[in-house]
PDB file of C-alpha atoms in Angstrom:
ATOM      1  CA  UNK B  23       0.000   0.000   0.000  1.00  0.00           C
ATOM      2  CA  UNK B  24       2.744   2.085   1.157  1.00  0.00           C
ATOM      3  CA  UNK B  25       5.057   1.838  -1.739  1.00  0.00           C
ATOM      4  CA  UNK B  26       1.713   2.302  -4.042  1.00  0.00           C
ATOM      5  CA  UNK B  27       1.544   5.841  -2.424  1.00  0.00           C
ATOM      6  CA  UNK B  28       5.246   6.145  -3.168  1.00  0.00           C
ATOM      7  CA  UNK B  29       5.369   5.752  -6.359  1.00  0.00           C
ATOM      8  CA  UNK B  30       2.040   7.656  -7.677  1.00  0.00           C
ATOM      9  CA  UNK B  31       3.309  10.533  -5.970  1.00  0.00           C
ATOM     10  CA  UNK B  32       6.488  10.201  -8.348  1.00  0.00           C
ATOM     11  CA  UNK B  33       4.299  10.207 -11.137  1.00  0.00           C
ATOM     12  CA  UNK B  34       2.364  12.660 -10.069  1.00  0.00           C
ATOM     13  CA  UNK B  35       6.047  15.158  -9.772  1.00  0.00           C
ATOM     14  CA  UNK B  36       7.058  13.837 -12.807  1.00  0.00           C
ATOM     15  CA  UNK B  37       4.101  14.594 -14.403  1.00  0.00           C
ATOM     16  CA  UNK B  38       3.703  18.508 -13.164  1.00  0.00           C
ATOM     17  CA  UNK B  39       7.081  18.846 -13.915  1.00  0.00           C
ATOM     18  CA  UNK B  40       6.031  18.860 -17.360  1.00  0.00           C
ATOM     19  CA  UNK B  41       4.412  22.117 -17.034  1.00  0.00           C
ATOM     20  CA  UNK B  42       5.992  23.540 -13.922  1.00  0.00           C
ATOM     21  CA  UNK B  43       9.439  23.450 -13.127  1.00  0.00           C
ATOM     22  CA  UNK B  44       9.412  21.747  -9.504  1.00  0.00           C
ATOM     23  CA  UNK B  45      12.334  19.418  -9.640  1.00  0.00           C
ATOM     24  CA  UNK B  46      15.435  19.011 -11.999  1.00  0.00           C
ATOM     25  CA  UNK B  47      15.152  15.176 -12.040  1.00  0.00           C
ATOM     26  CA  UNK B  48      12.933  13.684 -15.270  1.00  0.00           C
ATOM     27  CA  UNK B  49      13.444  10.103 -14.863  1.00  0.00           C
ATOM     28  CA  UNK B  50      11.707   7.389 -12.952  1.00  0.00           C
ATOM     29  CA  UNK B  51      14.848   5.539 -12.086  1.00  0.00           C
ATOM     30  CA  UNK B  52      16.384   8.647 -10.713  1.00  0.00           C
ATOM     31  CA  UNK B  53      13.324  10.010  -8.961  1.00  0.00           C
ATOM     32  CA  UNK B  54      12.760   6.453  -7.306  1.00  0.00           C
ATOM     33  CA  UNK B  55      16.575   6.877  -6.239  1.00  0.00           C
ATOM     34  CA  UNK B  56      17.422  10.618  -5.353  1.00  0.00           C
ATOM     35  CA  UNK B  57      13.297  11.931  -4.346  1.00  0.00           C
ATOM     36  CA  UNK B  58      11.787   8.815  -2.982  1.00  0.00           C
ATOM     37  CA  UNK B  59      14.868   6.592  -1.253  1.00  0.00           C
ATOM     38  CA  UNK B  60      16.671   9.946  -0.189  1.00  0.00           C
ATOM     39  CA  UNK B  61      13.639  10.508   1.261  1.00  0.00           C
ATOM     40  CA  UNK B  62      13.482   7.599   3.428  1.00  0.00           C
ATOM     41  CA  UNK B  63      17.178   7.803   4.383  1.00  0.00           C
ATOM     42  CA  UNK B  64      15.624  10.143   7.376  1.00  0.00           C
ATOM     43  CA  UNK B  65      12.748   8.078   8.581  1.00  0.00           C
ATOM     44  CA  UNK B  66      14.872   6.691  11.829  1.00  0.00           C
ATOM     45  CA  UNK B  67      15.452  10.165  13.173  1.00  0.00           C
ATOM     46  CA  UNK B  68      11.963  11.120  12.297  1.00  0.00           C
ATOM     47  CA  UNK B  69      10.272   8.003  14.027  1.00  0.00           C
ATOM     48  CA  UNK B  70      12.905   8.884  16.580  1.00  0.00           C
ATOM     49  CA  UNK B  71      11.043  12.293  17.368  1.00  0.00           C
ATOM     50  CA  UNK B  72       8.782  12.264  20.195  1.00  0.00           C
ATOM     51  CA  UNK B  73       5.027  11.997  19.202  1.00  0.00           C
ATOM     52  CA  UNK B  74       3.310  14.452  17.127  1.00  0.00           C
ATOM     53  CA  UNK B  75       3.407  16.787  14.459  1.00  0.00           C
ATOM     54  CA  UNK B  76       5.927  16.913  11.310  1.00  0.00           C
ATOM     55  CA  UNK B  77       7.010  20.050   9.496  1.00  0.00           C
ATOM     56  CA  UNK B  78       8.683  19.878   6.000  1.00  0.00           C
ATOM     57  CA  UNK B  79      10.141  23.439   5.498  1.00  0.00           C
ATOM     58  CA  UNK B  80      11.370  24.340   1.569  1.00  0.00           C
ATOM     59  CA  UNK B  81       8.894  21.618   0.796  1.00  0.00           C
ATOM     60  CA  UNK B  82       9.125  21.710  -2.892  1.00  0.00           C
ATOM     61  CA  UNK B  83       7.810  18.865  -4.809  1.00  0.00           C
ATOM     62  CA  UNK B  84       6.971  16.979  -1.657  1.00  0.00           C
ATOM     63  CA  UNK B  85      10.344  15.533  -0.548  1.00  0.00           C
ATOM     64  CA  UNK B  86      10.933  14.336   1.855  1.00  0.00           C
ATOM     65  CA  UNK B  87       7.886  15.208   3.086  1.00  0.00           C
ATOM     66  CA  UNK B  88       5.634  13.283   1.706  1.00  0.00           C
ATOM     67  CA  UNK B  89       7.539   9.947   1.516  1.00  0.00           C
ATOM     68  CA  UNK B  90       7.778  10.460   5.125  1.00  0.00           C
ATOM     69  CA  UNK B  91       4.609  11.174   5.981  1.00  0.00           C
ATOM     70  CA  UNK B  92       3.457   7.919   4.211  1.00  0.00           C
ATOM     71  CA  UNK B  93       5.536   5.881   5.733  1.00  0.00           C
ATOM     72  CA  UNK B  94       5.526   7.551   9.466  1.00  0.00           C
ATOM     73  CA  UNK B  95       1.529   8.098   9.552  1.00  0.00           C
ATOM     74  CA  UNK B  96       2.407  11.899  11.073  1.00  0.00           C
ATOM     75  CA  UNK B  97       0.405  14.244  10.898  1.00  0.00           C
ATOM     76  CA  UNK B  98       2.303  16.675   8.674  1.00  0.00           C
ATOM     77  CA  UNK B  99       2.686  20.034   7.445  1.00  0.00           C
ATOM     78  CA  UNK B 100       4.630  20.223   3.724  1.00  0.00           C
ATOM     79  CA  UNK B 101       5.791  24.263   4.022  1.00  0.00           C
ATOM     80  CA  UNK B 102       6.110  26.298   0.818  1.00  0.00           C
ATOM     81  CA  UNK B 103       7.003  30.155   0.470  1.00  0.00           C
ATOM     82  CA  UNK B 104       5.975  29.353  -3.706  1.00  0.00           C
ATOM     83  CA  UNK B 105       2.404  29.829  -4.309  1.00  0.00           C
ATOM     84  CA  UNK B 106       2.966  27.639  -7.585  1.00  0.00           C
ATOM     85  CA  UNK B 107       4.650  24.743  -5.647  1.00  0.00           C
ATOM     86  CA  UNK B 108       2.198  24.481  -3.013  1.00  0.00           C
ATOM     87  CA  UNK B 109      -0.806  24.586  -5.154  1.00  0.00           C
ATOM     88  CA  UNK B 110       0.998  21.294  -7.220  1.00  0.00           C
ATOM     89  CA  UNK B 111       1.570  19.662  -3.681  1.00  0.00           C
ATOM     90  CA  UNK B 112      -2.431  20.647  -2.329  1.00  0.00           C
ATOM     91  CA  UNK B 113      -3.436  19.135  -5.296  1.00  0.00           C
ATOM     92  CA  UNK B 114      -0.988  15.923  -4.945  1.00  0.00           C
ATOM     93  CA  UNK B 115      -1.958  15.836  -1.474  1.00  0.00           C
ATOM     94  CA  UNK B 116      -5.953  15.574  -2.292  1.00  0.00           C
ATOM     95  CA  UNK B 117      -4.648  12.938  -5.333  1.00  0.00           C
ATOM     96  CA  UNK B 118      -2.693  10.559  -2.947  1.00  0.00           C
ATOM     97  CA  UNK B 119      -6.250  11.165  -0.178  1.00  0.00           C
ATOM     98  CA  UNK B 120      -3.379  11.675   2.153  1.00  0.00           C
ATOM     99  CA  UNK B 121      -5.855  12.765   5.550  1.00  0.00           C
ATOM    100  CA  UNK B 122      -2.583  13.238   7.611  1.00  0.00           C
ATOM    101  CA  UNK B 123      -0.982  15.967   5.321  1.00  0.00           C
ATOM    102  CA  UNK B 124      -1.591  19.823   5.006  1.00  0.00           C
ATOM    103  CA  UNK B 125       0.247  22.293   2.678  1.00  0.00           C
ATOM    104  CA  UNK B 126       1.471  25.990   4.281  1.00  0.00           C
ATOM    105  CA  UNK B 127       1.942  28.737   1.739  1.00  0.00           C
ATOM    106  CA  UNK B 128       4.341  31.309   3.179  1.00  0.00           C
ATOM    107  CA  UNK B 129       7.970  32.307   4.714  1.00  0.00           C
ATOM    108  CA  UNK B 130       8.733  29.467   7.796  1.00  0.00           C
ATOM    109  CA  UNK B 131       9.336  33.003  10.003  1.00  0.00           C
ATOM    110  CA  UNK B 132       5.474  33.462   9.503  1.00  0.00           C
ATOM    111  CA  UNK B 133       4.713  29.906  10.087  1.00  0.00           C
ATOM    112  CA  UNK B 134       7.025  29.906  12.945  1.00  0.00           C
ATOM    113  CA  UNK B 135       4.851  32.625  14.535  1.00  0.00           C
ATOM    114  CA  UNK B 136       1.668  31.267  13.561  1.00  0.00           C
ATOM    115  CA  UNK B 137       2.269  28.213  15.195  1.00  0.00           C
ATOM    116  CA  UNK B 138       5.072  28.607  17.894  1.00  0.00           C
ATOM    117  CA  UNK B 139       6.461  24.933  19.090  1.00  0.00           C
ATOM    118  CA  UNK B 140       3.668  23.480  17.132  1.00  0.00           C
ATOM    119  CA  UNK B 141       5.879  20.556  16.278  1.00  0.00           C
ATOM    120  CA  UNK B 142       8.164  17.462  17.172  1.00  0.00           C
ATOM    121  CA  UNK B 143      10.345  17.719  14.012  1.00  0.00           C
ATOM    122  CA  UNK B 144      11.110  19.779  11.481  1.00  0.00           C
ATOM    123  CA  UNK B 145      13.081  18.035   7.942  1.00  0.00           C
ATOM    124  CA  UNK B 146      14.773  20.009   5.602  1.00  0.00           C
ATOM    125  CA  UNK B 147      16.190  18.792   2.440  1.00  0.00           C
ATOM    126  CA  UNK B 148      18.756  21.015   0.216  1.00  0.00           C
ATOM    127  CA  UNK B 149      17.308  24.151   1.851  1.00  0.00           C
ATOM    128  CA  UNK B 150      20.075  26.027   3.353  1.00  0.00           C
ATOM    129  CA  UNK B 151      23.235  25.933   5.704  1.00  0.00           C
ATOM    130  CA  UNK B 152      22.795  23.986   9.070  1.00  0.00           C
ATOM    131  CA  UNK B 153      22.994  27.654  11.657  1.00  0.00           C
ATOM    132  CA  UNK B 154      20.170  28.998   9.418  1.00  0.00           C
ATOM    133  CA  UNK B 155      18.141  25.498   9.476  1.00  0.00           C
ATOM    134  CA  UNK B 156      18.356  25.596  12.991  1.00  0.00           C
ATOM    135  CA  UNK B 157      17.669  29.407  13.593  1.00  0.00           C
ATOM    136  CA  UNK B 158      14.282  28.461  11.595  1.00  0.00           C
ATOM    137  CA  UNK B 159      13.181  25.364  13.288  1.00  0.00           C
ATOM    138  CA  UNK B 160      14.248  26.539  16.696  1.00  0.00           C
ATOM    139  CA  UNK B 161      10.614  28.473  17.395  1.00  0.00           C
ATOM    140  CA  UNK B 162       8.561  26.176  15.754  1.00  0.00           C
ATOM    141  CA  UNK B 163       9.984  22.988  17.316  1.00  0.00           C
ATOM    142  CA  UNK B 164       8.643  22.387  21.013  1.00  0.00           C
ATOM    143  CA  UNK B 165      11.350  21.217  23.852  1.00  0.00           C
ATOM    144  CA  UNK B 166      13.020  17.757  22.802  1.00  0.00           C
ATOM    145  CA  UNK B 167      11.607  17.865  19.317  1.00  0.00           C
ATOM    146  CA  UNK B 168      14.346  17.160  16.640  1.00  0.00           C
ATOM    147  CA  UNK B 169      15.288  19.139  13.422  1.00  0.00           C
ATOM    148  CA  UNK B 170      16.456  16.751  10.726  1.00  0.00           C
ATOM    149  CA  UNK B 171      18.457  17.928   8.312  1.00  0.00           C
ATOM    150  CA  UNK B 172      19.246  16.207   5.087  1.00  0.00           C
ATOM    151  CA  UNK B 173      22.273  17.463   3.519  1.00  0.00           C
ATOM    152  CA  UNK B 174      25.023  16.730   0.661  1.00  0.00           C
ATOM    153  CA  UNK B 175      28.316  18.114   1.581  1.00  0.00           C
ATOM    154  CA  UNK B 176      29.223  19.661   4.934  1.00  0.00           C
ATOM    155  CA  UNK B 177      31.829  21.527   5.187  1.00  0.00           C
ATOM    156  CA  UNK B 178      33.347  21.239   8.921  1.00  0.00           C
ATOM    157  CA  UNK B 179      33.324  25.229   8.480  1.00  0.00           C
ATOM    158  CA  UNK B 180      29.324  24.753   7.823  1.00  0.00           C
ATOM    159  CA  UNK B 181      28.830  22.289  10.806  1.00  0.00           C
ATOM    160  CA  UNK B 182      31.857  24.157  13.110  1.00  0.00           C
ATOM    161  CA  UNK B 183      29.540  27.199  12.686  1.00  0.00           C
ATOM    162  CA  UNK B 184      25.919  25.084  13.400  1.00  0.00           C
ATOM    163  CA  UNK B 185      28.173  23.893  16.411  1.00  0.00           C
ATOM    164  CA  UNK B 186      29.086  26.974  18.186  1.00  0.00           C
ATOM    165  CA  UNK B 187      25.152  28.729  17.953  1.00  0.00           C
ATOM    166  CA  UNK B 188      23.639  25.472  19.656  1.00  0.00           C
ATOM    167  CA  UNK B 189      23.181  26.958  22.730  1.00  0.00           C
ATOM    168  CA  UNK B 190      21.985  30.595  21.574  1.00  0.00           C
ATOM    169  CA  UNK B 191      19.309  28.765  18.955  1.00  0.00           C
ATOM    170  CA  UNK B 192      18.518  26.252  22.394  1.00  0.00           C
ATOM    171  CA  UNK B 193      19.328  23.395  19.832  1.00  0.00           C
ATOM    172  CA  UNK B 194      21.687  20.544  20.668  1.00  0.00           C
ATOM    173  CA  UNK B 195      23.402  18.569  18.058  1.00  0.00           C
ATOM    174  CA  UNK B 196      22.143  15.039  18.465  1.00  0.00           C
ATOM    175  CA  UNK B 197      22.897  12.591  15.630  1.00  0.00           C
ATOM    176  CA  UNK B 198      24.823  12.507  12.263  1.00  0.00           C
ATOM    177  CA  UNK B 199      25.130   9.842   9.835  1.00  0.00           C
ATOM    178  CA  UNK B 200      26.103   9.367   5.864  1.00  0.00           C
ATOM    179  CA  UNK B 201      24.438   6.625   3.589  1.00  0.00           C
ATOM    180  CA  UNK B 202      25.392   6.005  -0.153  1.00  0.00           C
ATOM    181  CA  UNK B 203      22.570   6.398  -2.620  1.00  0.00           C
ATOM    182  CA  UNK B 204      24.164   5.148  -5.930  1.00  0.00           C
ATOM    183  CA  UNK B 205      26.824   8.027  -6.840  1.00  0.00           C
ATOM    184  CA  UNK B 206      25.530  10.491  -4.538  1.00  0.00           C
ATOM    185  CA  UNK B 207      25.790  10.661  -0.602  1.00  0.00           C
ATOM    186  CA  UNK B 208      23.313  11.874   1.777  1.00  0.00           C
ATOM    187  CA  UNK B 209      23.961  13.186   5.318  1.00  0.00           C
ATOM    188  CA  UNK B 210      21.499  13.390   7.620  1.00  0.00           C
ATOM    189  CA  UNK B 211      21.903  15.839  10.748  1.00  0.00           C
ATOM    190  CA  UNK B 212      20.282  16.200  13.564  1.00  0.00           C
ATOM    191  CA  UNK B 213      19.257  18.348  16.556  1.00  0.00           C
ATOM    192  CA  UNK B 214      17.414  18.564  19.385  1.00  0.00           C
ATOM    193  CA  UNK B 215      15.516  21.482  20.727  1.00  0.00           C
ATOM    194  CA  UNK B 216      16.832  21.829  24.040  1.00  0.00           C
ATOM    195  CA  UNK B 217      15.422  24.869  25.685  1.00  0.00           C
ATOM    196  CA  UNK B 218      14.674  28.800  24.889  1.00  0.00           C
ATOM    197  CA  UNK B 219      16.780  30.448  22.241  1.00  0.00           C
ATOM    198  CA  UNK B 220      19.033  33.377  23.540  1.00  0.00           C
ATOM    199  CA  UNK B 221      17.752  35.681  20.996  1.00  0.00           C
ATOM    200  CA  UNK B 222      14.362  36.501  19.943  1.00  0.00           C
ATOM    201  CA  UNK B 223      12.731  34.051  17.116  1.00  0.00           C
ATOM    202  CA  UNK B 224      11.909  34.076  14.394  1.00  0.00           C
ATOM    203  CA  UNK B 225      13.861  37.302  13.416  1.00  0.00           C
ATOM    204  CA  UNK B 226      12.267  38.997  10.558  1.00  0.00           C
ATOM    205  CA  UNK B 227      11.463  37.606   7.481  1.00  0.00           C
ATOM    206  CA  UNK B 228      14.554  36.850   5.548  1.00  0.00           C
ATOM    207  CA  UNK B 229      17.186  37.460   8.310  1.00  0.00           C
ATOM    208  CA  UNK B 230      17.966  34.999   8.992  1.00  0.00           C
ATOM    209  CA  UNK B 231      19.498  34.101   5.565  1.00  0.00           C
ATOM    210  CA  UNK B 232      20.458  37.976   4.996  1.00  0.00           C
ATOM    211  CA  UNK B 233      21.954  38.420   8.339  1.00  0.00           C
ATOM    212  CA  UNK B 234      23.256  35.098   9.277  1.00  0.00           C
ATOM    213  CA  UNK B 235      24.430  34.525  12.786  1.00  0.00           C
TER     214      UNK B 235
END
């Protein structure tokens, strides 16, 4: 059933993508390799999470969002700031009849202070640099709920940096691990919210990838 879900939603993204440009990747063998197993590659650390709800920020064509939802049964919340994207992913969504999945339209600041520690993970794939993930997820994760980042290369300048803001973002660096996905490699990072950020969050829309700490 699972896998069903899995791959209609591929042809669902490969099939928009004929109109709309939401993902470079055209093939099915490299969308069932680098969307829908990438994907997966994070479901430990998410079914790690304590209980509740999932948010997929920089959502995009649904990865790893959806995948994840599928397979974890969370109620989840696939995050968009492009109106375009998140009407293709409403109308995947309503497609798949996936009850446990809503779509956000909007910056994750304004999500963030919509719903403040609304949830017990946050994933974000190929979205941004590790201080900035965890500046965003910081306010919308509750205490002990994880951020799971999925990421290519990692500089040690990139995860030095992440490092050293832990305790002004309240965030605690929990878990990293690499897996091989044919040629490419994904790393998946993780932290923990620990307690109240330092600073105020969110900042402003756009700060904090303006201004970075």
């Amino acid at each position: 059933m699972h896998d069903d879900l899995l791959k209609r939603h591929l042809e669902l993204v490969i099939e928009a993508n004929k109109t709309t440009n939401i993902t470079r990747i055209s093939t099915w063998e490299e969308g069932m390799l680098l969307h829908v197993e990438d994907s997966l590659v994070g479901l430990p650390e998410v079914m790690d999470a304590p209980a509740g709800r999932m948010a997929d920020i920089g959502s995009g064509a649904g990865y790893p969002g959806i995948p994840l939802a599928i397979e974890s049964g969370r109620q989840t919340l696939l995050a968009d700031s492009v109106g375009k994207k998140t009407a293709i992913l409403s109308s995947m969504v309503e497609t798949l009849g996936l009850e446990n999945v809503e779509v956000y339209t909007g910056r994750i600041e304004d999500l963030a202070r919509e719903k403040p520690a609304a949830f017990t993970v946050v994933t974000a794939r190929a979205l941004a640099q590790l201080s900035i993930l965890m500046e965003l997820a910081s306010p919308m994760l509750q205490e002990g709920g994880r951020l799971v980042c999925y990421k290519a290369n990692v500089s040690d300048e990139e995860l030095q940096h992440a490092l050293s803001l832990q305790e002004q973002l309240g965030m605690k660096h929990v878990s990293d691990r690499t897996v091989t996905l044919g040629d490419n490699c994904r790393r998946i990072i993780c932290f923990e919210k620990t307690g109240r950020p330092k600073i105020k969050l969110p900042r402003k829309v756009g700060m904090a990838q303006k201004r970075p700490l």
